[in-house]
Amino acid sequence: MVIVMKPQATAAEIEHVLRRAASMGAQTQPIHGENHTVIALIGDLTQVRRQTFDAMAGVLKTVRIQDPFKLASRTTNPDGTTIDVGGVRFGGDQVVVMAGPCSVESREQIIQSAIAVKEAGASVLRGGAFKPRTSPYSFQGLGEEGLRYLAEAREITGLPVISEVMTVETIDLVAEYVDILQIGARNMQNYGLLKEVGKTNRPVMLKRGISGEIQELLMCAEYILSNGNMQVMLCERGIRTYETATRNTFDLNAIPVLKRASHLPVVADPAHGTGDWELVPPMSLAAVAAGADALILEVHPDPESALSDGDQSLKPERFADLMHGLRRVAEAIGRSIASPAGETAADDAKERDGAEREKEVVLA
Ligand code: PEP
Ligand code: MN
């Protein structure tokens, strides 16, 4: 059940509702939307009577939620949730582009990538330091050293960073360095990990499992939300099907399905979705047209020598070309592409001129 407060409800009225619900044995989770605060009641609701709340000051209405994913359900926040990451807003009118290499390979590589993706207009830097590889003999990531380079790249460019956390033991370490915690496809149903990231105050991007159904993805998000962390984004990254022409089958349907079912921002990952750099631009454009709130793309200064996922990584020039197309598609559907935090499009243009000089200084 959710209790929708009136737009003018006072803090005291909200507090009163929270206390009353708790006295009936319910767990409460307030969600502060653009216009309304809604209070989701979860857990044991056997003692909860809707009429009690309908009669309380500041309450607009109570709504029963049928979906098993109660906190992720769009009913809980019909306006949609926005998540602010260092001034970059996910889930609003603007589409956020996150880009960078699959793995952080060296200080130079991540700084060079960060400068290049920022120059092209990305507003978040990606880079894996702990890598979930199919083979234990493949490059496993630089670990904490990689996180330090990522933080340095953020320092230089001002771009917030996203990186994967694979284990409960390393959550604090990764959260210390990054702005968004990524839960990889292979860990979508690692419930212990989900509960623990649910106790942090870092935004989380939860990737759909390789064979995960959409409802399973939403139930996994529920593990994070019900532990108190409401800053969750859902990521479509392709699923395994009988088709062998591509690494995975990028499920474009999932984007509008998730937008309809849930209030959480939806991210599309066409790099892992296709496994093929030539297919990344068309599927990125399609994902924005389908309503994705953000894209996460792999960009590498030299994909041929990448230590992971070179085949699906764009060269910086190709990424810059794609950004032009993305701006046009976003405009066609009444949205725009987010500029790096604190910058306007005009600042962006100015910065492009200075970027060459910046590169010389940083990499000298
Ligand atoms: C990645 O983002 O590099 C990654 C490993 O993704 P996924 O978990 O979707 O395979
Ligand atoms: Mn990758």
Short mmCIF file of C-alpha atoms and ligand atoms in Angstrom, two decimals:
data_model
loop_
_atom_site.label_atom_id
_atom_site.label_comp_id
_atom_site.label_asym_id
_atom_site.label_seq_id
_atom_site.Cartn_x
_atom_site.Cartn_y
_atom_site.Cartn_z
CA MET A 1 0.00 0.00 0.00
CA VAL A 2 1.14 3.57 -0.56
CA ILE A 3 -0.10 6.70 1.13
CA VAL A 4 -0.02 9.72 -1.16
CA MET A 5 0.38 12.96 0.81
CA LYS A 6 -1.12 16.24 -0.41
CA PRO A 7 1.38 18.57 -2.13
CA GLN A 8 1.01 21.00 0.81
CA ALA A 9 1.35 18.34 3.55
CA THR A 10 3.58 19.52 6.39
CA ALA A 11 6.59 17.70 7.81
CA ALA A 12 4.61 17.13 11.03
CA GLU A 13 1.73 15.51 9.10
CA ILE A 14 4.15 13.23 7.26
CA GLU A 15 5.83 12.30 10.53
CA HIS A 16 2.45 11.54 12.11
CA VAL A 17 1.56 9.14 9.27
CA LEU A 18 4.98 7.43 9.55
CA ARG A 19 4.52 6.91 13.30
CA ARG A 20 0.97 5.62 12.91
CA ALA A 21 2.00 3.10 10.24
CA ALA A 22 4.90 1.90 12.39
CA SER A 23 2.53 1.45 15.35
CA MET A 24 0.47 -0.91 13.14
CA GLY A 25 3.58 -3.03 12.49
CA ALA A 26 4.38 -1.79 8.97
CA GLN A 27 7.81 -0.80 7.69
CA THR A 28 7.72 2.59 6.00
CA GLN A 29 9.66 4.08 3.12
CA PRO A 30 8.97 7.74 2.27
CA ILE A 31 9.62 8.76 -1.34
CA HIS A 32 9.89 12.46 -2.04
CA GLY A 33 8.61 13.10 -5.58
CA GLU A 34 8.52 16.35 -7.51
CA ASN A 35 5.02 17.23 -6.26
CA HIS A 36 4.05 14.74 -3.60
CA THR A 37 5.63 12.77 -0.82
CA VAL A 38 4.38 9.22 -0.91
CA ILE A 39 4.88 6.73 1.90
CA ALA A 40 5.19 3.10 0.93
CA LEU A 41 4.14 0.54 3.54
CA ILE A 42 5.89 -2.82 3.31
CA GLY A 43 6.37 -5.91 5.46
CA ASP A 44 3.53 -7.23 7.60
CA LEU A 45 0.41 -5.18 6.75
CA THR A 46 -2.15 -7.40 8.50
CA GLN A 47 -2.84 -4.76 11.16
CA VAL A 48 -2.93 -1.84 8.72
CA ARG A 49 -6.34 -0.24 8.05
CA ARG A 50 -6.55 2.05 5.02
CA GLN A 51 -9.45 4.08 6.49
CA THR A 52 -7.23 5.24 9.35
CA PHE A 53 -4.90 6.96 6.90
CA ASP A 54 -7.64 8.25 4.56
CA ALA A 55 -8.93 10.26 7.53
CA MET A 56 -5.58 11.77 8.55
CA ALA A 57 -4.55 15.38 7.97
CA GLY A 58 -2.29 15.91 4.93
CA VAL A 59 -3.25 12.59 3.27
CA LEU A 60 -4.54 12.82 -0.30
CA LYS A 61 -5.32 9.14 -0.81
CA THR A 62 -4.22 5.59 -0.15
CA VAL A 63 -3.53 3.17 -2.99
CA ARG A 64 -3.25 -0.57 -2.86
CA ILE A 65 -0.35 -1.97 -4.93
CA GLN A 66 -0.93 -5.21 -6.77
CA ASP A 67 2.60 -5.65 -8.15
CA PRO A 68 4.89 -7.95 -6.14
CA PHE A 69 7.63 -5.32 -6.63
CA LYS A 70 5.94 -2.80 -4.36
CA LEU A 71 8.65 -0.19 -3.96
CA ALA A 72 9.81 -0.38 -7.58
CA SER A 73 6.23 -0.18 -8.92
CA ARG A 74 5.27 2.94 -10.84
CA THR A 75 2.19 3.17 -8.61
CA THR A 76 4.54 4.14 -5.79
CA ASN A 77 5.75 7.25 -7.64
CA PRO A 78 3.72 7.91 -10.81
CA ASP A 79 5.77 11.02 -11.66
CA GLY A 80 8.94 8.93 -11.94
CA THR A 81 12.02 9.06 -9.74
CA THR A 82 14.97 11.30 -10.50
CA ILE A 83 18.43 10.59 -9.13
CA ASP A 84 21.05 13.31 -8.80
CA VAL A 85 24.67 12.27 -9.11
CA GLY A 86 26.95 15.24 -8.57
CA GLY A 87 24.64 17.53 -10.51
CA VAL A 88 23.84 14.97 -13.26
CA ARG A 89 20.16 14.11 -13.16
CA PHE A 90 18.87 10.66 -14.18
CA GLY A 91 15.17 10.16 -14.93
CA GLY A 92 14.35 13.75 -15.88
CA ASP A 93 13.86 15.35 -19.30
CA GLN A 94 17.49 14.90 -20.19
CA VAL A 95 19.16 11.69 -21.33
CA VAL A 96 22.45 10.98 -19.55
CA VAL A 97 25.34 9.43 -21.48
CA MET A 98 27.88 7.43 -19.45
CA ALA A 99 30.98 6.33 -21.35
CA GLY A 100 34.47 4.97 -20.86
CA PRO A 101 36.44 1.76 -21.21
CA CYS A 102 35.17 -1.64 -20.11
CA SER A 103 38.16 -1.93 -17.75
CA VAL A 104 40.51 0.58 -16.20
CA GLU A 105 43.84 -0.64 -17.63
CA SER A 106 46.28 2.09 -16.63
CA ARG A 107 46.34 5.66 -15.33
CA GLU A 108 47.01 7.06 -18.81
CA GLN A 109 44.30 4.96 -20.46
CA ILE A 110 41.52 6.06 -18.08
CA ILE A 111 42.54 9.72 -18.04
CA GLN A 112 42.81 9.80 -21.82
CA SER A 113 39.40 8.11 -22.08
CA ALA A 114 37.85 10.49 -19.54
CA ILE A 115 39.05 13.56 -21.41
CA ALA A 116 37.87 12.15 -24.75
CA VAL A 117 34.38 11.17 -23.59
CA LYS A 118 33.90 14.47 -21.80
CA GLU A 119 35.03 16.35 -24.90
CA ALA A 120 32.36 14.51 -26.91
CA GLY A 121 29.70 15.37 -24.30
CA ALA A 122 29.41 12.38 -21.94
CA SER A 123 28.49 13.37 -18.39
CA VAL A 124 29.54 10.26 -16.43
CA LEU A 125 32.74 8.17 -16.76
CA ARG A 126 32.57 4.38 -16.65
CA GLY A 127 35.45 1.96 -15.98
CA GLY A 128 35.65 -1.45 -14.30
CA ALA A 129 38.25 -2.09 -11.60
CA PHE A 130 36.83 -5.43 -10.42
CA LYS A 131 35.93 -7.43 -13.54
CA PRO A 132 33.61 -10.45 -13.68
CA ARG A 133 35.39 -12.50 -16.39
CA THR A 134 34.21 -15.82 -17.81
CA SER A 135 37.74 -17.19 -17.51
CA PRO A 136 39.79 -16.92 -14.31
CA TYR A 137 42.85 -16.58 -16.58
CA SER A 138 41.57 -13.36 -18.24
CA PHE A 139 42.42 -9.88 -16.96
CA GLN A 140 40.55 -9.47 -13.66
CA GLY A 141 40.88 -5.70 -13.31
CA LEU A 142 43.31 -3.49 -11.38
CA GLY A 143 41.26 -3.54 -8.16
CA GLU A 144 41.89 -0.63 -5.79
CA GLU A 145 44.64 0.76 -8.03
CA GLY A 146 42.04 1.07 -10.80
CA LEU A 147 39.63 2.83 -8.43
CA ARG A 148 42.36 5.35 -7.57
CA TYR A 149 42.94 6.12 -11.26
CA LEU A 150 39.19 6.50 -11.77
CA ALA A 151 39.01 8.98 -8.89
CA GLU A 152 41.94 10.87 -10.41
CA ALA A 153 40.16 11.00 -13.77
CA ARG A 154 37.11 12.44 -11.97
CA GLU A 155 39.34 15.02 -10.28
CA ILE A 156 40.72 16.12 -13.66
CA THR A 157 37.50 16.17 -15.68
CA GLY A 158 34.81 16.70 -13.02
CA LEU A 159 32.90 13.68 -14.39
CA PRO A 160 31.22 11.48 -11.73
CA VAL A 161 32.28 7.82 -12.05
CA ILE A 162 30.51 4.46 -12.13
CA SER A 163 32.23 1.14 -11.41
CA GLU A 164 31.21 -2.40 -10.60
CA VAL A 165 31.19 -3.90 -7.12
CA MET A 166 31.30 -7.71 -7.12
CA THR A 167 31.45 -8.71 -3.46
CA VAL A 168 29.99 -7.69 -0.11
CA GLU A 169 33.53 -7.34 1.31
CA THR A 170 34.52 -4.66 -1.22
CA ILE A 171 31.37 -2.47 -1.04
CA ASP A 172 32.91 0.08 1.34
CA LEU A 173 36.10 0.25 -0.70
CA VAL A 174 34.33 0.79 -4.03
CA ALA A 175 31.81 3.23 -2.50
CA GLU A 176 34.70 5.30 -1.15
CA TYR A 177 35.93 6.01 -4.71
CA VAL A 178 32.88 5.95 -7.00
CA ASP A 179 29.65 7.92 -7.39
CA ILE A 180 27.48 5.08 -8.72
CA LEU A 181 27.80 1.41 -7.75
CA GLN A 182 27.25 -0.97 -10.64
CA ILE A 183 25.84 -4.43 -9.96
CA GLY A 184 26.79 -6.60 -12.92
CA ALA A 185 24.54 -8.99 -14.83
CA ARG A 186 26.14 -12.02 -13.18
CA ASN A 187 25.28 -10.66 -9.75
CA MET A 188 21.70 -9.56 -10.43
CA GLN A 189 20.40 -12.30 -8.13
CA ASN A 190 23.18 -12.14 -5.53
CA TYR A 191 20.69 -11.27 -2.82
CA GLY A 192 23.31 -10.84 -0.09
CA LEU A 193 25.12 -8.25 -2.22
CA LEU A 194 21.85 -6.49 -3.12
CA LYS A 195 20.84 -6.20 0.55
CA GLU A 196 24.20 -4.70 1.48
CA VAL A 197 24.27 -2.10 -1.35
CA GLY A 198 20.74 -1.31 -0.18
CA LYS A 199 22.26 -0.15 3.11
CA THR A 200 24.65 2.31 1.44
CA ASN A 201 23.78 5.84 0.37
CA ARG A 202 25.33 5.48 -3.09
CA PRO A 203 23.13 5.35 -6.21
CA VAL A 204 23.09 1.83 -7.68
CA MET A 205 22.79 0.73 -11.31
CA LEU A 206 21.42 -2.82 -11.33
CA LYS A 207 22.04 -4.74 -14.56
CA ARG A 208 19.61 -7.32 -15.85
CA GLY A 209 20.87 -10.90 -15.49
CA ILE A 210 22.01 -12.76 -18.59
CA SER A 211 18.87 -14.91 -18.36
CA GLY A 212 16.87 -12.59 -16.15
CA GLU A 213 13.19 -11.96 -16.72
CA ILE A 214 12.00 -8.37 -16.40
CA GLN A 215 9.97 -9.20 -13.31
CA GLU A 216 13.02 -10.87 -11.75
CA LEU A 217 15.01 -7.69 -12.37
CA LEU A 218 12.31 -5.68 -10.62
CA MET A 219 12.22 -8.09 -7.68
CA CYS A 220 16.01 -7.78 -7.39
CA ALA A 221 15.67 -3.98 -7.33
CA GLU A 222 13.19 -4.52 -4.51
CA TYR A 223 15.99 -6.07 -2.39
CA ILE A 224 17.96 -2.82 -2.66
CA LEU A 225 14.96 -0.53 -2.18
CA SER A 226 13.57 -2.41 0.82
CA ASN A 227 16.89 -1.98 2.61
CA GLY A 228 16.45 1.77 2.43
CA ASN A 229 18.35 2.81 -0.71
CA MET A 230 15.81 4.40 -3.09
CA GLN A 231 18.46 5.52 -5.61
CA VAL A 232 18.27 2.58 -7.99
CA MET A 233 18.50 2.52 -11.80
CA LEU A 234 17.62 -0.48 -13.93
CA CYS A 235 19.88 -1.46 -16.83
CA GLU A 236 18.96 -3.48 -19.93
CA ARG A 237 22.20 -5.09 -21.20
CA GLY A 238 20.96 -7.87 -23.48
CA ILE A 239 19.87 -11.39 -22.69
CA ARG A 240 20.91 -14.83 -23.87
CA THR A 241 18.62 -16.26 -26.53
CA TYR A 242 18.95 -18.95 -29.23
CA GLU A 243 20.34 -16.29 -31.60
CA THR A 244 24.08 -16.56 -32.21
CA ALA A 245 24.58 -13.67 -34.66
CA THR A 246 25.23 -11.32 -31.74
CA ARG A 247 26.84 -11.81 -28.31
CA ASN A 248 23.48 -11.16 -26.63
CA THR A 249 20.02 -10.14 -27.80
CA PHE A 250 19.49 -6.51 -26.86
CA ASP A 251 15.91 -6.42 -25.56
CA LEU A 252 14.61 -3.08 -26.74
CA ASN A 253 11.13 -4.03 -25.48
CA ALA A 254 12.45 -4.01 -21.94
CA ILE A 255 12.88 -0.24 -22.03
CA PRO A 256 9.21 0.78 -22.41
CA VAL A 257 8.11 -2.24 -20.36
CA LEU A 258 10.29 -1.12 -17.44
CA LYS A 259 9.22 2.52 -17.84
CA ARG A 260 5.58 1.47 -17.62
CA ALA A 261 6.06 -0.92 -14.70
CA SER A 262 8.44 1.14 -12.58
CA HIS A 263 9.26 4.70 -11.56
CA LEU A 264 13.00 3.98 -11.55
CA PRO A 265 15.28 5.47 -14.25
CA VAL A 266 16.11 3.04 -17.06
CA VAL A 267 19.60 2.72 -18.54
CA ALA A 268 20.45 0.98 -21.84
CA ASP A 269 23.76 -0.79 -22.49
CA PRO A 270 23.94 -1.57 -26.23
CA ALA A 271 27.65 -2.50 -26.00
CA HIS A 272 27.02 -5.66 -23.97
CA GLY A 273 23.59 -5.94 -25.63
CA THR A 274 25.18 -6.52 -29.04
CA GLY A 275 28.85 -7.29 -28.39
CA ASP A 276 29.69 -5.56 -31.69
CA TRP A 277 30.86 -1.94 -32.01
CA GLU A 278 29.22 -1.55 -35.42
CA LEU A 279 25.82 -2.27 -33.89
CA VAL A 280 26.31 0.05 -30.93
CA PRO A 281 25.37 3.33 -32.70
CA PRO A 282 22.08 2.12 -34.23
CA MET A 283 20.99 0.41 -31.01
CA SER A 284 21.96 3.46 -28.93
CA LEU A 285 19.77 5.67 -31.12
CA ALA A 286 16.96 3.12 -30.87
CA ALA A 287 17.27 2.95 -27.08
CA VAL A 288 16.92 6.72 -26.73
CA ALA A 289 13.96 6.67 -29.14
CA ALA A 290 12.40 3.91 -26.99
CA GLY A 291 12.58 6.07 -23.86
CA ALA A 292 15.84 5.16 -22.09
CA ASP A 293 16.82 7.72 -19.46
CA ALA A 294 20.52 6.99 -19.88
CA LEU A 295 23.02 5.06 -21.98
CA ILE A 296 26.19 3.34 -20.81
CA LEU A 297 28.72 2.85 -23.61
CA GLU A 298 32.21 1.40 -23.90
CA VAL A 299 34.76 3.80 -25.42
CA HIS A 300 38.47 2.95 -25.61
CA PRO A 301 41.35 5.01 -27.05
CA ASP A 302 42.65 1.88 -28.81
CA PRO A 303 40.00 -0.88 -28.88
CA GLU A 304 42.30 -3.36 -30.68
CA SER A 305 44.56 -3.49 -27.65
CA ALA A 306 41.80 -3.40 -24.98
CA LEU A 307 42.16 -5.97 -22.18
CA SER A 308 38.39 -6.60 -22.21
CA ASP A 309 35.47 -6.01 -24.58
CA GLY A 310 37.50 -4.32 -27.36
CA ASP A 311 35.12 -5.75 -30.00
CA GLN A 312 32.21 -3.75 -28.63
CA SER A 313 34.14 -0.56 -27.77
CA LEU A 314 33.89 2.61 -29.82
CA LYS A 315 36.91 4.70 -30.73
CA PRO A 316 36.60 8.24 -29.36
CA GLU A 317 35.91 9.71 -32.85
CA ARG A 318 33.08 7.26 -33.46
CA PHE A 319 31.66 8.05 -30.05
CA ALA A 320 31.75 11.77 -30.85
CA ASP A 321 29.85 11.11 -34.11
CA LEU A 322 27.28 9.06 -32.23
CA MET A 323 26.75 11.91 -29.75
CA HIS A 324 25.62 14.14 -32.66
CA GLY A 325 23.03 11.56 -33.70
CA LEU A 326 21.87 11.08 -30.11
CA ARG A 327 21.25 14.81 -29.75
CA ARG A 328 19.04 14.74 -32.84
CA VAL A 329 17.02 11.71 -31.72
CA ALA A 330 16.59 13.16 -28.22
CA GLU A 331 15.32 16.40 -29.69
CA ALA A 332 12.85 14.52 -31.91
CA ILE A 333 11.20 13.01 -28.82
CA GLY A 334 11.19 16.23 -26.80
CA ARG A 335 14.28 15.49 -24.70
CA SER A 336 17.90 16.57 -24.81
CA ILE A 337 21.27 15.04 -23.93
CA ALA A 338 22.56 16.11 -20.51
CA SER A 339 25.71 18.25 -20.55
CA PRO A 340 28.48 17.46 -18.07
CA ALA A 341 27.44 18.77 -14.61
CA GLY A 342 27.61 22.49 -14.10
CA GLU A 343 28.12 23.12 -17.79
CA THR A 344 25.90 24.56 -20.46
CA ALA A 345 26.18 23.59 -24.12
CA ALA A 346 28.07 26.87 -24.72
CA ASP A 347 30.63 26.01 -22.03
CA ASP A 348 30.93 22.65 -23.71
CA ALA A 349 31.86 24.19 -27.03
CA LYS A 350 34.45 26.45 -25.37
CA GLU A 351 35.88 23.50 -23.52
CA ARG A 352 36.41 21.54 -26.70
CA ASP A 353 38.98 24.15 -27.76
CA GLY A 354 40.81 23.88 -24.44
CA ALA A 355 40.75 20.09 -24.30
CA GLU A 356 43.84 19.59 -26.46
CA ARG A 357 45.85 21.76 -24.08
CA GLU A 358 44.37 19.94 -21.06
CA LYS A 359 45.48 16.61 -22.52
CA GLU A 360 49.06 17.81 -22.95
CA VAL A 361 49.23 19.03 -19.36
CA VAL A 362 47.70 15.93 -17.76
CA LEU A 363 49.57 13.31 -19.70
CA ALA A 364 52.93 15.11 -19.71
C1 PEP B 1 30.53 -4.33 -17.84
O1 PEP B 1 29.78 -3.36 -17.68
O2 PEP B 1 31.69 -4.24 -18.29
C2 PEP B 1 30.00 -5.69 -17.57
C3 PEP B 1 30.80 -6.66 -17.14
O3 PEP B 1 28.68 -5.79 -17.80
P1 PEP B 1 27.65 -7.02 -17.56
O4 PEP B 1 27.62 -7.25 -16.09
O5 PEP B 1 26.36 -6.49 -18.11
O6 PEP B 1 28.17 -8.20 -18.34
MN MN B 2 32.44 -4.71 -20.59
#
